[in-house]
MMTF fields as JSON, N, C-alpha, C and O atoms, coordinates in Angstrom:
{
  "mmtfVersion": "1.0.0",
  "mmtfProducer": "UNKNOWN",
  "numBonds": 579,
  "numAtoms": 580,
  "numGroups": 145,
  "numChains": 1,
  "numModels": 1,
  "chainsPerModel": [1],
  "groupsPerChain": [145],
  "chainIdList": ["A"],
  "bondAtomList": [4, 2, 8, 6, 12, 10, 16, 14, 20, 18, 24, 22, 28, 26, 32, 30, 36, 34, 40, 38, 44, 42, 48, 46, 52, 50, 56, 54, 60, 58, 64, 62, 68, 66, 72, 70, 76, 74, 80, 78, 84, 82, 88, 86, 92, 90, 96, 94, 100, 98, 104, 102, 108, 106, 112, 110, 116, 114, 120, 118, 124, 122, 128, 126, 132, 130, 136, 134, 140, 138, 144, 142, 148, 146, 152, 150, 156, 154, 160, 158, 164, 162, 168, 166, 172, 170, 176, 174, 180, 178, 184, 182, 188, 186, 192, 190, 196, 194, 200, 198, 204, 202, 208, 206, 212, 210, 216, 214, 220, 218, 224, 222, 228, 226, 232, 230, 236, 234, 240, 238, 244, 242, 248, 246, 252, 250, 256, 254, 260, 258, 264, 262, 268, 266, 272, 270, 276, 274, 280, 278, 284, 282, 288, 286, 292, 290, 296, 294, 300, 298, 304, 302, 308, 306, 312, 310, 316, 314, 320, 318, 324, 322, 328, 326, 332, 330, 336, 334, 340, 338, 344, 342, 348, 346, 352, 350, 356, 354, 360, 358, 364, 362, 368, 366, 372, 370, 376, 374, 380, 378, 384, 382, 388, 386, 392, 390, 396, 394, 400, 398, 404, 402, 408, 406, 412, 410, 416, 414, 420, 418, 424, 422, 428, 426, 432, 430, 436, 434, 440, 438, 444, 442, 448, 446, 452, 450, 456, 454, 460, 458, 464, 462, 468, 466, 472, 470, 476, 474, 480, 478, 484, 482, 488, 486, 492, 490, 496, 494, 500, 498, 504, 502, 508, 506, 512, 510, 516, 514, 520, 518, 524, 522, 528, 526, 532, 530, 536, 534, 540, 538, 544, 542, 548, 546, 552, 550, 556, 554, 560, 558, 564, 562, 568, 566, 572, 570, 576, 574],
  "bondOrderList": [1, 1, 1, 1, 1, 1, 1, 1, 1, 1, 1, 1, 1, 1, 1, 1, 1, 1, 1, 1, 1, 1, 1, 1, 1, 1, 1, 1, 1, 1, 1, 1, 1, 1, 1, 1, 1, 1, 1, 1, 1, 1, 1, 1, 1, 1, 1, 1, 1, 1, 1, 1, 1, 1, 1, 1, 1, 1, 1, 1, 1, 1, 1, 1, 1, 1, 1, 1, 1, 1, 1, 1, 1, 1, 1, 1, 1, 1, 1, 1, 1, 1, 1, 1, 1, 1, 1, 1, 1, 1, 1, 1, 1, 1, 1, 1, 1, 1, 1, 1, 1, 1, 1, 1, 1, 1, 1, 1, 1, 1, 1, 1, 1, 1, 1, 1, 1, 1, 1, 1, 1, 1, 1, 1, 1, 1, 1, 1, 1, 1, 1, 1, 1, 1, 1, 1, 1, 1, 1, 1, 1, 1, 1, 1],
  "groupList": [{"groupName": "ALA", "atomNameList": ["N", "CA", "C", "O"], "elementList": ["N", "C", "C", "O"], "formalChargeList": [0, 0, 0, 0], "bondAtomList": [1, 0, 2, 1, 3, 2], "bondOrderList": [1, 1, 2], "singleLetterCode": "A", "chemCompType": "L-PEPTIDE LINKING"}, {"groupName": "LEU", "atomNameList": ["N", "CA", "C", "O"], "elementList": ["N", "C", "C", "O"], "formalChargeList": [0, 0, 0, 0], "bondAtomList": [1, 0, 2, 1, 3, 2], "bondOrderList": [1, 1, 2], "singleLetterCode": "L", "chemCompType": "L-PEPTIDE LINKING"}, {"groupName": "ASP", "atomNameList": ["N", "CA", "C", "O"], "elementList": ["N", "C", "C", "O"], "formalChargeList": [0, 0, 0, 0], "bondAtomList": [1, 0, 2, 1, 3, 2], "bondOrderList": [1, 1, 2], "singleLetterCode": "D", "chemCompType": "L-PEPTIDE LINKING"}, {"groupName": "ARG", "atomNameList": ["N", "CA", "C", "O"], "elementList": ["N", "C", "C", "O"], "formalChargeList": [0, 0, 0, 0], "bondAtomList": [1, 0, 2, 1, 3, 2], "bondOrderList": [1, 1, 2], "singleLetterCode": "R", "chemCompType": "L-PEPTIDE LINKING"}, {"groupName": "GLY", "atomNameList": ["N", "CA", "C", "O"], "elementList": ["N", "C", "C", "O"], "formalChargeList": [0, 0, 0, 0], "bondAtomList": [1, 0, 2, 1, 3, 2], "bondOrderList": [1, 1, 2], "singleLetterCode": "G", "chemCompType": "PEPTIDE LINKING"}, {"groupName": "VAL", "atomNameList": ["N", "CA", "C", "O"], "elementList": ["N", "C", "C", "O"], "formalChargeList": [0, 0, 0, 0], "bondAtomList": [1, 0, 2, 1, 3, 2], "bondOrderList": [1, 1, 2], "singleLetterCode": "V", "chemCompType": "L-PEPTIDE LINKING"}, {"groupName": "SER", "atomNameList": ["N", "CA", "C", "O"], "elementList": ["N", "C", "C", "O"], "formalChargeList": [0, 0, 0, 0], "bondAtomList": [1, 0, 2, 1, 3, 2], "bondOrderList": [1, 1, 2], "singleLetterCode": "S", "chemCompType": "L-PEPTIDE LINKING"}, {"groupName": "TRP", "atomNameList": ["N", "CA", "C", "O"], "elementList": ["N", "C", "C", "O"], "formalChargeList": [0, 0, 0, 0], "bondAtomList": [1, 0, 2, 1, 3, 2], "bondOrderList": [1, 1, 2], "singleLetterCode": "W", "chemCompType": "L-PEPTIDE LINKING"}, {"groupName": "HIS", "atomNameList": ["N", "CA", "C", "O"], "elementList": ["N", "C", "C", "O"], "formalChargeList": [0, 0, 0, 0], "bondAtomList": [1, 0, 2, 1, 3, 2], "bondOrderList": [1, 1, 2], "singleLetterCode": "H", "chemCompType": "L-PEPTIDE LINKING"}, {"groupName": "ASN", "atomNameList": ["N", "CA", "C", "O"], "elementList": ["N", "C", "C", "O"], "formalChargeList": [0, 0, 0, 0], "bondAtomList": [1, 0, 2, 1, 3, 2], "bondOrderList": [1, 1, 2], "singleLetterCode": "N", "chemCompType": "L-PEPTIDE LINKING"}, {"groupName": "GLU", "atomNameList": ["N", "CA", "C", "O"], "elementList": ["N", "C", "C", "O"], "formalChargeList": [0, 0, 0, 0], "bondAtomList": [1, 0, 2, 1, 3, 2], "bondOrderList": [1, 1, 2], "singleLetterCode": "E", "chemCompType": "L-PEPTIDE LINKING"}, {"groupName": "LYS", "atomNameList": ["N", "CA", "C", "O"], "elementList": ["N", "C", "C", "O"], "formalChargeList": [0, 0, 0, 0], "bondAtomList": [1, 0, 2, 1, 3, 2], "bondOrderList": [1, 1, 2], "singleLetterCode": "K", "chemCompType": "L-PEPTIDE LINKING"}, {"groupName": "MET", "atomNameList": ["N", "CA", "C", "O"], "elementList": ["N", "C", "C", "O"], "formalChargeList": [0, 0, 0, 0], "bondAtomList": [1, 0, 2, 1, 3, 2], "bondOrderList": [1, 1, 2], "singleLetterCode": "M", "chemCompType": "L-PEPTIDE LINKING"}, {"groupName": "THR", "atomNameList": ["N", "CA", "C", "O"], "elementList": ["N", "C", "C", "O"], "formalChargeList": [0, 0, 0, 0], "bondAtomList": [1, 0, 2, 1, 3, 2], "bondOrderList": [1, 1, 2], "singleLetterCode": "T", "chemCompType": "L-PEPTIDE LINKING"}, {"groupName": "PRO", "atomNameList": ["N", "CA", "C", "O"], "elementList": ["N", "C", "C", "O"], "formalChargeList": [0, 0, 0, 0], "bondAtomList": [1, 0, 2, 1, 3, 2], "bondOrderList": [1, 1, 2], "singleLetterCode": "P", "chemCompType": "L-PEPTIDE LINKING"}, {"groupName": "ILE", "atomNameList": ["N", "CA", "C", "O"], "elementList": ["N", "C", "C", "O"], "formalChargeList": [0, 0, 0, 0], "bondAtomList": [1, 0, 2, 1, 3, 2], "bondOrderList": [1, 1, 2], "singleLetterCode": "I", "chemCompType": "L-PEPTIDE LINKING"}, {"groupName": "PHE", "atomNameList": ["N", "CA", "C", "O"], "elementList": ["N", "C", "C", "O"], "formalChargeList": [0, 0, 0, 0], "bondAtomList": [1, 0, 2, 1, 3, 2], "bondOrderList": [1, 1, 2], "singleLetterCode": "F", "chemCompType": "L-PEPTIDE LINKING"}, {"groupName": "GLN", "atomNameList": ["N", "CA", "C", "O"], "elementList": ["N", "C", "C", "O"], "formalChargeList": [0, 0, 0, 0], "bondAtomList": [1, 0, 2, 1, 3, 2], "bondOrderList": [1, 1, 2], "singleLetterCode": "Q", "chemCompType": "L-PEPTIDE LINKING"}, {"groupName": "TYR", "atomNameList": ["N", "CA", "C", "O"], "elementList": ["N", "C", "C", "O"], "formalChargeList": [0, 0, 0, 0], "bondAtomList": [1, 0, 2, 1, 3, 2], "bondOrderList": [1, 1, 2], "singleLetterCode": "Y", "chemCompType": "L-PEPTIDE LINKING"}],
  "groupTypeList": [0, 1, 1, 2, 3, 3, 4, 5, 6, 7, 3, 8, 5, 9, 10, 11, 6, 10, 12, 1, 10, 1, 1, 3, 12, 6, 13, 14, 10, 6, 5, 0, 3, 3, 4, 1, 3, 15, 3, 6, 11, 7, 11, 0, 6, 16, 0, 4, 0, 10, 15, 2, 3, 1, 3, 17, 2, 15, 13, 8, 10, 10, 5, 0, 18, 16, 3, 7, 17, 1, 5, 18, 8, 4, 17, 14, 6, 3, 1, 4, 1, 3, 8, 16, 17, 6, 9, 4, 15, 18, 5, 6, 14, 8, 16, 4, 10, 13, 3, 7, 18, 15, 9, 10, 17, 17, 8, 16, 5, 12, 17, 4, 5, 10, 14, 1, 0, 5, 3, 3, 15, 2, 6, 13, 7, 4, 7, 5, 15, 4, 0, 2, 13, 4, 13, 10, 18, 18, 6, 5, 2, 14, 0, 2, 0],
  "groupIdList": [1, 2, 3, 4, 5, 6, 7, 8, 9, 10, 11, 12, 13, 14, 15, 16, 17, 18, 19, 20, 21, 22, 23, 24, 25, 26, 27, 28, 29, 30, 31, 32, 33, 34, 35, 36, 37, 38, 39, 40, 41, 42, 43, 44, 45, 46, 47, 48, 49, 50, 51, 52, 53, 54, 55, 56, 57, 58, 59, 60, 61, 62, 63, 64, 65, 66, 67, 68, 69, 70, 71, 72, 73, 74, 75, 76, 77, 78, 79, 80, 81, 82, 83, 84, 85, 86, 87, 88, 89, 90, 91, 92, 93, 94, 95, 96, 97, 98, 99, 100, 101, 102, 103, 104, 105, 106, 107, 108, 109, 110, 111, 112, 113, 114, 115, 116, 117, 118, 119, 120, 121, 122, 123, 124, 125, 126, 127, 128, 129, 130, 131, 132, 133, 134, 135, 136, 137, 138, 139, 140, 141, 142, 143, 144, 145],
  "secStructList": [7, 2, 2, 2, 2, 6, 6, 7, 7, 7, 6, 6, 7, 7, 7, 2, 2, 2, 2, 2, 2, 2, 2, 2, 2, 2, 1, 7, 2, 2, 2, 2, 2, 6, 6, 7, 7, 7, 7, 1, 2, 2, 2, 2, 2, 2, 2, 2, 2, 2, 6, 6, 1, 1, 7, 7, 7, 7, 7, 2, 2, 2, 2, 2, 2, 1, 3, 3, 3, 3, 3, 3, 6, 6, 3, 3, 3, 3, 3, 3, 3, 3, 7, 5, 7, 6, 6, 1, 3, 3, 3, 7, 1, 1, 1, 7, 3, 3, 3, 3, 3, 3, 7, 6, 6, 7, 7, 3, 3, 3, 6, 6, 3, 3, 3, 3, 7, 3, 3, 3, 3, 6, 6, 6, 6, 3, 3, 3, 3, 1, 6, 6, 1, 1, 3, 3, 3, 3, 3, 3, 7, 4, 4, 4, 7],
  "xCoordList": [20.05, 18.814, 17.882, 17.69, 17.206, 15.472, 14.891, 14.649, 14.643, 13.712, 14.58, 14.094, 15.987, 16.618, 16.868, 17.232, 16.655, 16.38, 15.262, 15.006, 14.485, 12.818, 12.361, 11.207, 13.43, 13.146, 12.302, 11.394, 12.606, 11.652, 12.365, 12.913, 12.245, 12.996, 12.421, 11.211, 13.238, 12.735, 13.951, 13.6, 15.067, 16.319, 15.152, 15.583, 14.182, 13.143, 12.477, 11.934, 12.458, 11.55, 12.312, 13.475, 11.266, 12.031, 11.381, 11.973, 10.236, 9.108, 9.095, 8.608, 9.324, 9.371, 7.944, 7.978, 6.851, 5.247, 5.186, 4.702, 6.189, 6.475, 7.423, 7.326, 8.266, 9.012, 8.191, 7.548, 7.658, 7.144, 5.886, 5.646, 5.093, 4.129, 4.685, 3.986, 6.112, 6.988, 7.164, 6.857, 7.774, 7.817, 6.35, 6.175, 5.547, 4.377, 3.673, 3.216, 3.755, 3.424, 4.152, 3.765, 5.559, 7.002, 6.372, 6.134, 5.92, 5.902, 5.409, 4.569, 5.947, 5.643, 4.235, 4.004, 3.046, 1.541, 1.914, 1.353, 2.33, 2.309, 2.198, 1.293, 3.207, 3.35, 1.836, 1.249, 1.255, 0.467, -0.898, -1.687, -1.365, -2.403, -2.461, -3.626, -1.428, -1.654, -1.975, -2.368, -1.974, -2.403, -1.33, -1.705, 0.033, 0.94, 1.477, 1.744, 1.7, 1.524, 2.884, 3.057, 4.139, 5.417, 5.896, 5.592, 6.707, 6.783, 8.562, 8.902, 9.446, 10.582, 10.657, 9.995, 11.485, 11.831, 12.441, 12.175, 13.308, 14.078, 13.369, 13.697, 12.697, 11.442, 10.313, 9.777, 10.238, 9.22, 9.453, 8.6, 11.057, 11.38, 11.604, 11.565, 11.815, 12.097, 11.154, 11.133, 9.788, 8.398, 8.251, 7.502, 8.561, 8.479, 9.028, 8.577, 10.016, 11.17, 10.515, 10.425, 10.064, 9.735, 8.728, 8.737, 7.502, 6.246, 6.707, 5.692, 7.361, 7.573, 8.269, 8.134, 9.125, 9.523, 8.655, 8.952, 7.576, 6.267, 5.927, 5.709, 5.834, 5.143, 5.687, 6.842, 4.843, 5.579, 5.543, 6.073, 4.656, 4.988, 5.907, 5.948, 6.828, 7.671, 7.25, 6.507, 7.882, 7.501, 8.459, 9.409, 7.859, 8.945, 10.105, 11.293, 9.541, 11.002, 11.764, 12.953, 11.378, 12.666, 13.398, 14.608, 12.582, 13.323, 14.656, 15.829, 13.899, 14.767, 16.02, 17.026, 15.984, 16.755, 17.653, 18.794, 17.517, 18.189, 19.14, 18.869, 20.228, 21.569, 21.113, 20.519, 21.359, 21.135, 22.159, 22.817, 22.151, 23.086, 22.056, 21.108, 22.726, 22.106, 22.852, 24.073, 21.753, 22.481, 21.745, 20.554, 22.908, 22.134, 22.328, 23.513, 21.328, 21.469, 22.444, 23.346, 22.204, 23.007, 24.118, 24.641, 24.886, 26.543, 26.109, 25.459, 26.778, 26.864, 27.298, 28.409, 26.72, 27.087, 28.615, 28.779, 29.388, 30.864, 30.939, 31.879, 29.676, 29.546, 28.912, 28.078, 29.342, 28.909, 27.04, 26.252, 26.988, 25.583, 24.582, 25.111, 23.237, 22.163, 21.46, 21.179, 21.326, 20.513, 19.689, 20.034, 17.785, 16.944, 16.425, 15.779, 16.833, 16.499, 15.004, 14.149, 14.692, 13.458, 12.556, 11.35, 13.195, 12.448, 11.843, 10.95, 12.157, 11.797, 12.506, 12.123, 13.573, 14.737, 15.768, 16.442, 16.17, 17.367, 18.323, 17.962, 19.455, 20.647, 21.287, 21.911, 21.202, 21.518, 23.279, 23.604, 24.255, 25.573, 25.188, 25.713, 24.269, 24.013, 23.253, 23.468, 22.258, 20.96, 20.707, 19.963, 21.722, 21.077, 20.068, 19.979, 19.5, 18.475, 17.173, 16.71, 16.656, 15.333, 14.176, 14.839, 13.15, 12.337, 11.463, 11.099, 11.153, 10.771, 9.878, 9.847, 8.991, 7.872, 7.452, 8.152, 6.167, 5.468, 4.681, 4.133, 3.835, 2.51, 1.693, 2.135, 0.069, -0.861, -0.346, -0.703, 0.193, 0.25, 1.414, 1.495, 2.296, 3.511, 4.611, 5.565, 4.659, 5.571, 6.661, 6.248, 8.034, 8.625, 8.535, 8.632, 8.347, 8.165, 8.945, 8.664, 10.121, 11.204, 11.168, 11.352, 10.898, 10.738, 11.431, 12.658, 10.841, 11.802, 11.562, 11.754, 11.134, 11.32, 10.209, 9.684, 9.725, 8.719, 8.753, 9.737, 7.747, 7.02, 7.96, 7.94, 8.788, 9.086, 8.744, 9.134, 8.031, 7.809, 8.925, 10.123, 8.264, 9.119, 8.516, 7.382, 9.816, 9.182, 10.437, 11.375, 10.108, 11.17, 11.776, 11.36, 12.874, 14.304, 13.884, 14.245, 13.059, 12.926, 14.147, 14.308, 15.394, 16.484, 17.102, 17.628, 17.154, 17.669, 16.84, 17.296, 15.276, 14.398, 14.782, 14.275, 15.701, 15.893, 14.7, 13.722, 15.048, 14.028, 14.671, 15.73, 14.441, 14.614, 13.546, 12.345, 14.276, 13.121, 13.639, 14.746, 13.014, 12.804, 13.16, 13.485, 13.187, 13.676, 12.679, 11.542, 13.993, 13.711, 13.742, 13.081, 14.323, 14.026, 15.646, 16.412, 15.992, 17.414, 17.826, 19.012, 17.144, 17.228, 16.961, 15.801, 17.467, 17.509, 18.203, 19.433, 17.65, 18.528, 17.951, 16.849, 19.204, 18.992, 19.005, 19.307, 18.793, 18.592, 19.943, 20.218, 20.517, 21.959, 21.45, 20.496, 21.798, 21.809, 22.87, 24.043, 22.505, 23.654, 25.051, 26.236, 24.336, 25.389, 26.524, 27.439, 26.13, 26.624, 27.375, 27.981, 27.382, 27.782, 29.201, 29.853],
  "yCoordList": [-29.344, -29.277, -28.713, -28.974, -27.852, -27.247, -28.01, -27.55, -29.481, -30.375, -30.323, -30.311, -30.289, -30.406, -29.177, -29.351, -28.018, -26.736, -26.437, -25.689, -27.25, -27.299, -28.459, -28.59, -29.246, -30.362, -31.271, -31.643, -31.881, -32.477, -33.997, -34.011, -34.92, -36.425, -36.796, -36.805, -37.03, -36.822, -38.119, -38.608, -38.509, -39.417, -40.955, -41.889, -40.831, -42.35, -42.198, -43.188, -41.292, -40.9, -41.081, -40.769, -41.791, -42.348, -41.713, -41.455, -41.363, -40.556, -39.511, -38.979, -38.693, -37.077, -36.645, -35.495, -37.093, -37.259, -36.56, -35.603, -38.03, -37.804, -36.837, -36.152, -36.726, -34.982, -34.184, -33.967, -33.518, -32.73, -32.412, -31.216, -33.356, -33.233, -33.001, -32.716, -33.2, -32.879, -31.512, -30.716, -31.104, -29.501, -28.595, -27.423, -29.422, -28.782, -28.455, -27.381, -29.558, -29.719, -28.699, -28.127, -28.852, -27.987, -26.64, -26.136, -25.669, -24.705, -24.094, -24.596, -22.92, -22.033, -21.341, -20.577, -21.619, -21.614, -19.728, -19.519, -18.87, -17.678, -17.615, -16.998, -18.314, -18.233, -18.806, -18.208, -20.17, -21.178, -20.471, -20.633, -19.556, -18.703, -17.942, -17.726, -17.199, -15.997, -16.839, -16.114, -17.889, -18.891, -18.192, -17.885, -17.984, -17.613, -18.953, -19.889, -19.301, -20.584, -20.299, -19.624, -20.911, -20.788, -22.301, -23.176, -22.571, -23.769, -24.001, -25.127, -23.015, -23.269, -23.24, -22.487, -24.097, -24.257, -23.182, -22.819, -22.446, -21.618, -20.102, -19.368, -19.578, -18.83, -18.56, -17.541, -19.932, -20.442, -20.072, -19.631, -20.31, -20.024, -18.826, -18.567, -17.958, -16.135, -15.675, -14.526, -16.196, -15.394, -15.821, -15.027, -16.512, -17.079, -16.356, -16.07, -16.15, -15.071, -13.395, -12.541, -13.197, -11.646, -11.941, -11.232, -12.829, -12.43, -12.946, -12.972, -13.217, -13.627, -12.674, -12.463, -12.036, -10.797, -9.536, -8.524, -9.915, -8.624, -9.379, -8.595, -10.484, -11.427, -10.69, -10.263, -10.503, -9.717, -10.189, -9.674, -11.448, -12.487, -13.452, -14.379, -13.548, -14.31, -16.114, -16.361, -16.853, -18.147, -18.367, -17.694, -19.58, -20.093, -20.735, -20.419, -21.698, -22.263, -21.413, -21.726, -19.772, -19.023, -18.361, -18.179, -17.856, -17.867, -18.797, -18.511, -20.05, -21.054, -21.424, -21.982, -21.177, -21.231, -20.38, -20.837, -18.989, -18.056, -17.833, -18.223, -17.171, -17.009, -15.248, -14.522, -14.846, -13.3, -12.831, -13.363, -11.333, -10.477, -9.458, -8.783, -9.659, -8.871, -7.443, -7.298, -6.275, -5.214, -4.405, -4.103, -4.135, -3.249, -2.147, -1.815, -1.115, 0.286, 0.875, 1.576, 0.521, 0.702, 0.193, 0.464, -0.752, -1.482, -3.215, -3.957, -3.443, -4.489, -5.593, -5.423, -6.413, -7.448, -8.264, -8.614, -8.453, -9.273, -10.691, -11.468, -10.916, -12.502, -13.333, -14.199, -13.041, -13.838, -13.508, -12.623, -14.796, -14.304, -15.508, -16.522, -15.211, -15.667, -16.97, -16.777, -17.992, -19.135, -19.252, -19.376, -19.219, -19.57, -20.936, -21.024, -21.749, -23.03, -23.299, -22.423, -24.562, -25.065, -25.331, -25.093, -25.865, -26.581, -25.42, -25.682, -23.734, -23.036, -22.496, -21.759, -23.055, -22.604, -22.047, -22.501, -20.616, -19.829, -19.883, -19.734, -20.045, -19.831, -18.79, -18.681, -17.692, -16.424, -16.49, -17.174, -15.605, -15.637, -15.13, -15.536, -14.281, -13.5, -14.104, -14.159, -14.69, -15.114, -16.726, -17.54, -16.781, -18.591, -19.369, -19.073, -20.165, -20.947, -20.363, -20.2, -20.09, -19.237, -19.563, -20.251, -19.645, -19.979, -19.049, -18.017, -19.192, -18.181, -18.823, -20.023, -17.76, -18.276, -16.829, -15.818, -17.033, -16.254, -15.717, -16.786, -14.818, -14.983, -14.66, -14.696, -14.29, -14.135, -12.609, -12.21, -12.113, -10.647, -10.756, -9.716, -11.774, -12.173, -11.409, -11.196, -10.975, -10.576, -11.903, -13.051, -11.489, -12.097, -12.202, -11.163, -13.423, -13.116, -14.437, -15.632, -13.719, -14.216, -14.299, -13.375, -15.584, -15.242, -13.999, -14.002, -12.881, -12.141, -10.921, -9.777, -11.26, -9.642, -9.162, -9.96, -7.805, -7.274, -8.13, -8.355, -8.35, -8.936, -7.363, -6.153, -8.404, -7.37, -7.707, -8.783, -6.871, -6.274, -7.225, -7.277, -7.909, -8.281, -7.671, -7.706, -7.019, -6.745, -7.48, -8.234, -7.061, -7.51, -6.047, -4.891, -6.707, -5.05, -5.327, -6.372, -4.267, -4.29, -4.594, -5.656, -3.62, -3.418, -5.072, -5.385, -6.14, -6.968, -8.411, -9.532, -7.935, -9.455, -10.346, -11.422, -9.688, -9.983, -9.5, -8.893, -9.946, -9.558, -9.014, -9.602, -8.124, -7.415, -7.68, -7.424, -8.3, -8.599, -7.416, -7.608, -6.488, -5.324, -4.095, -3.125, -3.883, -2.327, -1.286, -1.178, -0.54, 0.809, 0.604, 1.407, -0.256, -0.2, -0.685, -0.621, -1.158, -0.42, -1.777, -1.832, -3.511, -4.672, -4.884, -5.07, -4.874, -5.686, -6.835, -6.862, -7.621, -8.87, -8.569, -8.102, -9.04, -8.945, -10.067, -10.812, -10.744, -12.129, -12.389, -11.537, -13.102, -14.003, -14.886, -15.499, -15.165, -16.608, -17.649, -17.428, -18.808, -19.614, -19.644, -19.482, -19.927, -19.83, -18.418, -18.271, -17.785, -16.448, -16.133, -15.065, -16.804, -16.865, -17.223, -17.361],
  "zCoordList": [-24.999, -25.573, -24.844, -23.656, -25.56, -25.1, -23.988, -22.872, -24.473, -23.217, -22.0, -20.869, -22.254, -20.954, -19.954, -18.792, -20.476, -19.78, -19.192, -18.249, -19.998, -19.673, -18.615, -18.208, -18.255, -17.57, -17.897, -17.155, -19.471, -19.461, -20.179, -21.281, -19.495, -19.675, -21.378, -21.603, -22.272, -23.566, -24.319, -25.393, -23.81, -23.87, -24.556, -25.233, -24.258, -24.511, -25.8, -26.291, -26.291, -27.735, -28.711, -28.968, -29.379, -30.982, -31.874, -32.923, -31.732, -32.809, -33.072, -32.075, -33.84, -33.967, -33.597, -33.161, -33.613, -33.307, -31.441, -30.836, -31.109, -29.385, -29.089, -28.071, -29.826, -29.401, -29.903, -28.876, -30.737, -30.845, -29.756, -29.586, -29.032, -28.413, -26.846, -25.874, -26.871, -25.685, -25.83, -24.943, -27.199, -27.013, -27.029, -26.694, -27.457, -27.297, -25.645, -25.254, -24.998, -23.89, -22.68, -21.661, -23.511, -22.321, -22.662, -21.564, -23.761, -24.112, -23.018, -22.271, -22.882, -21.86, -21.901, -22.837, -20.702, -21.049, -21.343, -22.419, -21.05, -21.352, -22.891, -23.453, -23.564, -25.122, -25.725, -26.626, -25.028, -25.436, -25.284, -26.216, -24.029, -23.646, -24.544, -24.876, -25.345, -26.648, -27.783, -28.697, -28.068, -29.263, -30.37, -31.502, -29.901, -30.594, -31.581, -30.828, -32.973, -33.714, -34.18, -35.195, -33.303, -33.544, -33.76, -32.949, -34.964, -35.237, -34.716, -34.353, -34.727, -34.423, -32.77, -32.056, -32.383, -30.717, -30.331, -29.185, -31.033, -30.521, -30.758, -29.826, -31.507, -31.687, -30.442, -30.005, -30.12, -29.081, -27.809, -27.039, -27.477, -26.432, -26.309, -25.106, -26.889, -27.122, -27.239, -26.797, -27.87, -27.456, -26.026, -25.456, -25.443, -23.979, -22.879, -21.77, -23.402, -22.417, -22.702, -21.82, -24.302, -23.823, -23.202, -22.196, -23.206, -22.336, -21.008, -20.312, -20.558, -19.142, -18.383, -17.177, -19.277, -18.441, -18.045, -17.41, -18.592, -17.75, -16.461, -15.537, -16.174, -15.174, -14.078, -14.108, -13.021, -11.791, -10.214, -9.23, -10.353, -9.745, -9.411, -10.22, -8.267, -8.47, -7.68, -6.731, -8.346, -7.652, -6.378, -5.978, -5.867, -4.678, -5.502, -5.435, -6.293, -7.249, -7.65, -7.578, -8.326, -8.622, -7.552, -7.685, -6.16, -5.074, -4.653, -4.414, -4.682, -4.289, -5.555, -5.119, -6.837, -7.915, -7.865, -7.927, -7.747, -7.667, -6.351, -5.215, -6.727, -5.738, -5.117, -5.914, -4.069, -4.137, -3.318, -2.424, -3.987, -3.49, -2.665, -3.066, -1.155, -0.122, -0.185, -0.231, -0.178, -0.195, 1.182, 1.265, 2.303, 3.515, 3.485, 3.442, 3.493, 3.297, 2.636, 3.094, 1.37, 0.252, 0.043, -1.038, 1.04, 0.882, 0.704, 1.441, -0.591, -0.706, 0.437, 0.938, 0.768, 1.721, 1.304, 0.136, 2.051, 1.887, 2.247, 2.081, 2.821, 3.202, 2.15, 2.416, 0.884, -0.17, -0.381, -0.047, -1.12, -2.089, -1.084, -0.629, -0.879, 0.142, -0.975, -2.158, -0.387, -0.926, -0.015, 1.16, -0.626, 0.349, -0.442, -1.487, 0.252, 0.161, -0.48, -0.349, -1.196, -1.556, -0.675, -0.736, 0.209, 1.657, 2.212, 3.018, 1.94, 2.717, 3.956, 4.864, 3.716, 4.827, 4.448, 3.523, 5.307, 5.154, 5.96, 7.128, 5.805, 6.936, 6.64, 5.585, 7.721, 7.806, 8.443, 9.414, 7.624, 8.256, 9.997, 11.034, 9.842, 11.447, 12.057, 13.267, 11.61, 12.83, 12.655, 13.202, 11.593, 11.956, 10.921, 9.73, 11.415, 10.495, 10.707, 11.836, 9.792, 9.718, 8.929, 8.153, 8.52, 7.378, 6.509, 7.073, 5.521, 4.456, 3.663, 3.388, 3.234, 1.989, 0.985, 0.93, 0.253, -0.389, 0.065, 0.332, 0.564, 1.157, -0.551, -1.699, 0.15, -0.815, -1.376, -2.484, -0.829, -1.26, -2.447, -3.101, -2.838, -2.995, -2.411, -3.159, -1.272, -0.685, -0.074, 0.085, 0.201, 0.729, 2.208, 2.86, 2.855, 4.035, 4.768, 4.671, 5.604, 6.219, 8.171, 8.964, 8.418, 10.124, 10.772, 10.666, 11.458, 12.181, 11.429, 11.841, 10.317, 9.355, 8.542, 7.764, 8.628, 8.01, 6.297, 5.592, 6.119, 4.535, 3.784, 4.011, 2.708, 1.604, 0.223, -0.231, -0.521, -1.868, -2.561, -2.284, -3.463, -4.814, -6.058, -6.537, -6.473, -8.155, -9.259, -9.0, -10.163, -11.041, -11.753, -11.821, -12.189, -12.622, -14.235, -14.776, -14.993, -16.432, -16.83, -17.433, -16.545, -17.531, -17.415, -18.483, -16.417, -16.515, -16.403, -16.175, -16.677, -16.191, -14.839, -14.522, -14.206, -12.644, -12.024, -12.46, -10.835, -9.389, -8.325, -8.101, -7.588, -6.482, -5.37, -5.456, -4.194, -3.26, -2.044, -1.542, -1.694, -0.505, -1.415, -0.73, -2.656, -2.968, -2.234, -1.776, -2.458, -1.556, -0.311, 0.346, 0.299, 2.189, 2.272, 1.311, 3.545, 4.014, 3.897, 4.22, 3.409, 3.018, 1.503, 1.137, 1.056, -0.5, -0.966, -0.932, -1.322, -2.186, -3.624, -3.914, -4.619, -5.862, -6.263, -5.33, -7.412, -8.044, -8.865, -9.711, -8.761, -9.363, -10.116, -9.637, -11.203, -11.827, -11.465, -11.767, -10.812, -10.372, -11.222, -10.931, -12.394, -13.407, -13.687, -14.498, -12.925, -12.758, -11.586, -11.509, -10.856, -9.268, -9.336, -8.301]
}
């Protein structure tokens, strides 16, 4: 269900008006802000995705959600996908445990590494950390990993 994908608890709801309120409250802010009056839940979700794809700032939650394919000097790593944990910890196969965060300039910062710019990949709506550097991380949806 749409509300499940939005992380909203809804199984306790009995009234249509309550369900509609949950849908309204969970509609992406980017859709609501534009004043789009879309009554169909799939159309609202589609509109939200279309608007969201233009967003250039990654969130902490997104970094933690995705798995990341490391490409080091043009060569994809053979050590598997990387996972930056939601508690700000990253365990590197080479260097062990370290900390990570997103700074005020929206750069990805890992302890002991220069800050890396984060940008959207227009063709996939995914993300790349450190584009055009020797160390690039490409987002991979866990469902596809």
